[in-house]
Coordinates of C-alpha atoms in Angstrom, one line a residue:
M5 CA 6.9 -2.4 50.6
P6 CA 5.7 -0.1 47.8
Q7 CA 8.0 2.9 47.2
M8 CA 6.4 6.2 48.1
R9 CA 6.0 8.7 45.2
H10 CA 6.3 12.4 45.8
I11 CA 4.2 14.8 43.9
T12 CA 4.9 18.6 43.7
I13 CA 2.1 20.9 42.5
V14 CA 2.9 24.5 41.5
L15 CA -0.2 26.5 42.1
I16 CA -0.6 29.5 39.8
E17 CA -2.8 32.4 41.0
E18 CA -6.5 32.0 40.0
F19 CA -6.0 28.2 39.7
S20 CA -9.0 25.9 39.5
H21 CA -10.0 24.6 43.0
L22 CA -11.9 21.8 41.4
A23 CA -8.9 20.5 39.5
F24 CA -6.8 20.9 42.6
S25 CA -9.2 18.8 44.7
C26 CA -9.3 16.2 41.9
A27 CA -5.5 16.1 41.9
V28 CA -4.9 15.7 45.7
E29 CA -7.9 13.8 46.9
P30 CA -7.3 10.6 44.9
L31 CA -3.7 10.5 46.3
R32 CA -5.0 10.9 49.8
I33 CA -7.6 8.3 49.4
A34 CA -5.0 5.9 47.8
N35 CA -3.1 6.2 51.1
L36 CA -6.2 5.7 53.1
V37 CA -7.5 2.6 51.3
S38 CA -4.1 1.0 51.1
E39 CA -3.2 1.9 54.7
E40 CA 0.2 2.9 53.4
T41 CA 1.8 6.2 52.5
L42 CA 2.0 5.6 48.8
Y43 CA 1.9 9.3 47.9
D44 CA 3.2 12.5 49.5
W45 CA 2.9 16.0 48.1
T46 CA 4.3 19.5 48.3
L47 CA 2.5 22.6 47.3
I48 CA 4.4 25.5 45.8
S49 CA 3.5 29.0 44.8
E50 CA 5.4 32.0 43.5
D51 CA 4.3 33.9 46.6
A52 CA 5.9 31.1 48.8
E53 CA 3.2 31.4 51.4
R54 CA -0.2 31.0 49.8
A55 CA -2.1 30.8 46.5
V56 CA -5.6 32.1 45.8
C57 CA -7.8 30.1 43.5
S58 CA -10.4 31.4 41.1
N59 CA -13.2 31.0 43.7
K60 CA -11.1 33.2 46.2
V61 CA -10.3 30.3 48.5
V62 CA -6.8 30.8 50.0
T63 CA -4.5 27.7 50.1
L64 CA -1.4 27.7 52.2
V65 CA 1.7 26.3 50.5
H66 CA 4.9 24.7 51.6
G67 CA 7.3 27.0 49.8
G68 CA 8.2 29.1 46.8
L69 CA 9.7 28.4 43.4
G70 CA 13.2 28.0 44.9
D71 CA 12.0 25.4 47.4
I72 CA 10.9 22.6 45.1
P73 CA 12.2 19.3 46.5
K74 CA 13.4 16.3 44.6
T75 CA 10.2 15.0 43.3
D76 CA 8.8 12.1 41.2
Q77 CA 6.3 14.3 39.3
L78 CA 5.8 18.0 39.1
F79 CA 2.5 19.4 38.0
V80 CA 1.7 23.0 37.1
L81 CA -1.9 23.8 38.0
S82 CA -3.5 27.0 36.7
G83 CA -7.0 28.2 35.9
I84 CA -8.5 31.3 34.5
H85 CA -6.3 34.2 33.2
M86 CA -3.2 31.9 33.2
R87 CA -1.6 34.2 30.6
N88 CA -1.5 36.9 33.2
H89 CA 0.7 34.8 35.4
V90 CA 3.4 33.7 33.1
S91 CA 6.4 35.2 34.8
R92 CA 10.1 35.0 34.1
D93 CA 10.8 33.3 37.4
L94 CA 8.1 30.6 36.7
L95 CA 9.5 29.8 33.3
A96 CA 13.1 29.8 34.6
T97 CA 12.0 27.4 37.4
L98 CA 10.3 25.0 35.0
R99 CA 13.4 25.0 32.7
R100 CA 15.6 24.4 35.7
E101 CA 13.5 21.5 36.9
R102 CA 13.5 20.0 33.4
A103 CA 17.3 20.3 33.4
R104 CA 17.4 18.4 36.7
G105 CA 15.4 15.6 35.1
T106 CA 12.2 16.3 36.9
P107 CA 9.1 14.9 35.1
I108 CA 6.9 17.9 34.5
G109 CA 3.1 17.9 33.6
A110 CA 0.2 20.3 33.7
L111 CA -3.4 20.3 34.9
C112 CA -6.3 22.4 33.6
S113 CA -4.9 25.4 31.7
G114 CA -1.4 24.6 32.8
A115 CA -0.5 23.2 29.4
W116 CA -0.4 26.8 28.3
L117 CA 2.5 27.5 30.7
L118 CA 4.4 24.5 29.5
A119 CA 3.9 25.6 25.9
E120 CA 5.2 29.0 26.8
A121 CA 8.3 27.3 28.2
G122 CA 8.7 25.5 24.9
F123 CA 8.2 22.0 26.4
L124 CA 5.3 20.8 24.2
D125 CA 6.6 21.4 20.7
G126 CA 5.8 18.3 18.6
S127 CA 4.0 16.6 21.4
Q128 CA 0.4 15.8 22.2
A129 CA -1.2 17.9 24.9
A130 CA -4.6 18.3 26.5
I131 CA -6.0 21.6 27.9
H132 CA -9.5 22.8 29.0
W133 CA -11.8 23.2 26.0
E134 CA -12.2 26.9 26.8
Y135 CA -8.7 27.5 25.6
H136 CA -8.6 25.3 22.5
D137 CA -8.9 28.0 19.9
A138 CA -6.4 30.4 21.5
F139 CA -4.0 27.6 22.2
M140 CA -4.0 26.4 18.6
E141 CA -3.5 29.9 17.4
A142 CA -0.6 30.6 19.8
F143 CA 1.1 27.2 19.7
P144 CA 0.5 25.6 16.2
E145 CA 3.6 23.4 16.7
V146 CA 1.8 21.5 19.6
N147 CA -0.5 18.6 18.8
L148 CA -3.5 19.7 20.8
V149 CA -6.0 16.8 21.3
R150 CA -9.6 16.8 22.5
S151 CA -8.8 14.0 25.0
V152 CA -9.5 14.5 28.7
F153 CA -5.9 13.8 29.4
V154 CA -2.6 12.7 27.8
A155 CA -0.5 10.3 29.9
D156 CA 1.8 8.7 27.4
A157 CA 3.7 11.8 26.3
K158 CA 6.9 13.1 27.9
H159 CA 4.8 15.8 29.6
I160 CA 1.5 14.6 31.1
T161 CA -1.4 16.9 30.7
A162 CA -5.0 16.9 31.9
S163 CA -7.8 19.2 30.7
G164 CA -9.0 20.1 34.1
G165 CA -12.0 19.6 36.3
T166 CA -12.8 16.0 36.8
A167 CA -10.4 15.0 34.0
T168 CA -7.8 15.6 36.7
A169 CA -9.3 12.8 38.7
D170 CA -9.4 10.6 35.7
L171 CA -5.6 11.2 35.2
M172 CA -4.8 10.6 38.9
L173 CA -6.8 7.3 38.9
H174 CA -4.9 6.3 35.8
L175 CA -1.6 7.1 37.5
I176 CA -2.6 5.2 40.7
G177 CA -3.5 2.2 38.5
R178 CA -0.2 2.4 36.7
D179 CA 1.8 2.7 40.0
H180 CA -0.1 0.2 42.2
G181 CA -2.6 -1.8 40.1
E182 CA -6.1 -1.4 38.7
E183 CA -7.6 -2.8 41.8
L184 CA -6.5 0.1 44.0
A185 CA -7.5 2.6 41.4
I186 CA -11.0 1.1 41.3
A187 CA -11.1 1.1 45.1
V188 CA -10.2 4.8 45.2
A189 CA -12.8 5.6 42.5
D190 CA -15.4 3.8 44.7
Q191 CA -14.5 5.9 47.7
M192 CA -15.0 9.0 45.5
V193 CA -18.4 7.6 44.3
Y194 CA -16.9 8.0 40.9
N195 CA -18.0 5.0 38.8
A196 CA -17.5 6.3 35.3
A197 CA -13.8 7.2 35.3
R198 CA -12.6 7.9 31.8
N199 CA -9.4 6.8 30.1
A200 CA -7.1 9.0 28.0
T201 CA -9.0 8.3 24.8
A202 CA -12.2 9.8 26.1
K203 CA -13.0 13.2 24.6
Q204 CA -13.9 16.4 26.2
R205 CA -17.6 16.8 25.7
V206 CA -17.6 20.4 24.7
S207 CA -14.9 22.5 23.1
L208 CA -14.8 26.1 22.3
Q209 CA -14.2 25.1 18.7
S210 CA -17.5 23.3 18.6
R211 CA -19.2 26.4 20.1
N212 CA -17.7 28.6 17.4
G213 CA -18.5 25.9 14.9
M214 CA -22.2 26.3 15.7
R215 CA -22.0 29.7 14.1
N216 CA -21.3 27.8 10.8
A217 CA -24.8 26.8 9.6
H218 CA -23.5 23.8 7.6
L219 CA -21.5 22.4 10.6
A220 CA -24.4 22.9 13.0
R221 CA -26.9 21.2 10.7
A222 CA -24.4 18.3 10.1
I223 CA -24.0 17.7 13.8
H224 CA -27.8 18.0 14.3
T225 CA -28.3 15.3 11.6
M226 CA -25.8 13.0 13.3
R227 CA -27.5 13.4 16.7
E228 CA -30.9 12.7 15.2
C229 CA -29.9 9.4 13.5
L230 CA -27.6 7.7 16.0
E231 CA -29.7 4.5 15.7
A232 CA -29.5 4.5 11.9
P233 CA -26.2 6.3 11.0
V234 CA -25.9 7.8 7.5
S235 CA -22.6 8.4 5.7
P236 CA -20.8 11.7 5.7
S237 CA -21.3 11.9 2.0
K238 CA -25.1 11.6 2.4
I239 CA -25.0 14.3 5.1
A240 CA -22.9 16.6 2.8
D241 CA -25.3 15.9 -0.1
D242 CA -28.3 16.9 2.0
L243 CA -26.5 20.1 3.0
G244 CA -25.8 20.9 -0.6
I245 CA -22.0 20.8 -0.1
S246 CA -19.3 18.4 -1.1
T247 CA -17.9 15.7 1.2
R248 CA -14.6 17.5 1.0
Q249 CA -16.1 20.7 2.2
L250 CA -17.7 18.9 5.1
E251 CA -14.4 17.3 6.1
R252 CA -12.7 20.7 6.0
L253 CA -15.4 22.2 8.3
F254 CA -14.9 19.4 10.9
G255 CA -11.2 19.7 10.6
K256 CA -11.2 23.5 11.1
Y257 CA -13.7 23.7 14.0
L258 CA -13.4 20.3 15.7
N259 CA -9.9 19.1 14.7
T260 CA -11.4 15.7 13.6
S261 CA -13.2 14.1 10.7
P262 CA -17.0 13.7 10.2
K263 CA -16.7 10.0 10.5
K264 CA -14.7 10.0 13.7
Y265 CA -16.9 12.7 15.3
F266 CA -20.1 10.6 14.4
M267 CA -18.5 7.5 16.0
E268 CA -17.7 9.5 19.1
L269 CA -21.3 10.6 19.4
R270 CA -22.5 7.0 19.1
L271 CA -20.1 5.7 21.6
E272 CA -20.9 8.5 24.1
R273 CA -24.5 7.5 23.9
A274 CA -23.6 3.9 24.3
Q275 CA -21.7 4.5 27.4
K276 CA -24.6 6.5 28.9
L277 CA -27.0 3.7 28.1
L278 CA -24.8 1.1 29.6
L279 CA -24.2 3.1 32.8
Q280 CA -27.7 4.5 33.3
T281 CA -30.2 1.9 32.0
E282 CA -31.0 -1.8 32.3
A283 CA -30.6 -2.3 28.5
S284 CA -28.5 -5.3 27.5
V285 CA -25.2 -4.8 25.5
T286 CA -26.9 -6.1 22.4
E287 CA -29.8 -3.6 22.9
V288 CA -27.4 -0.8 23.4
A289 CA -25.4 -1.7 20.3
L290 CA -28.6 -1.6 18.2
A291 CA -29.7 1.7 19.8
C292 CA -26.4 3.2 18.7
G293 CA -26.4 2.0 15.2
F294 CA -24.2 -1.1 15.5
E295 CA -25.8 -4.1 13.8
N296 CA -22.8 -6.3 14.8
P297 CA -22.3 -6.7 18.6
G298 CA -18.8 -7.9 18.0
H299 CA -17.9 -4.8 16.1
F300 CA -19.5 -2.7 18.8
S301 CA -17.5 -4.4 21.5
R302 CA -14.2 -3.8 19.6
V303 CA -14.7 -0.1 18.9
Y304 CA -16.1 0.5 22.4
R305 CA -13.0 -1.1 24.0
S306 CA -10.7 0.9 21.7
S307 CA -12.3 4.1 22.8
F308 CA -12.9 3.5 26.6
G309 CA -10.4 0.8 27.4
V310 CA -13.0 -1.7 28.6
T311 CA -15.5 -3.9 26.8
P312 CA -19.3 -3.0 27.0
H313 CA -19.8 -6.1 29.1
S314 CA -17.1 -5.1 31.6
Q315 CA -18.6 -1.5 31.7
K316 CA -22.0 -3.0 32.5
S317 CA -20.7 -5.3 35.1
K318 CA -19.1 -2.4 37.0
I319 CA -22.5 -1.1 38.0
D320 CA -24.4 -4.4 38.4

């Protein structure tokens, strides 16, 4: 009989209700589909009685910071204005739980709180794109990534919203097999679950970067020539800047290279075409600038964890 895993979620005032639902519902559905109690959960808040999310919905909790039970995984879940809710008691609680050996992760903006506690130094972490710039400024020692979630670090982090569901499906698949994770996703009518390597579509860095004329024009050029990609050096030449300058712009505003960003754009388009059209894998490859279907299949699998043919078969 599978061992039940207990999850504790610390709800921080003004937490994201969307991320909360995406955290708990996959666990509930996993129990429902399997007809076994695979997961149980405890809700905690500093108030010890309730927590109010950003949309003003009030959620009753099981206890306060001193009531955290022995748990297999603790998540800190916050939302907007998380910096206003970093209390001494919360940080002390997190450090106490770490000393007890409790695995600690974060959802949505919760990575900020883990960073404040000093947990993420030297580690990869994901946080909602809205906080990227401020996070990088406040915690330069943390390796912030644009991924939707990070599951292979000591402290698991998810960027919020539906990325929380992606993480939970990943954990369900890890704990009980991919077949159950797929069944849970089907119940959620969620047929495009992302793996950890998927990138957040928008980041505050890219929005700020749009104020830089060279970067904005470079990205526009990339989007306009997905079927016939041009090299970063050609793009830089057309902009009247050096390739080195272009690389610095992408590094500063997007924390990536022009080549990698361009590839992500092409693969994002490929995934949409596979999921939303009747085009064959070969047609999709050509439409996204891949002349060699074999190469397309390899880079697609590296990015999304499945081959284009497998992605296509999921919706056929």
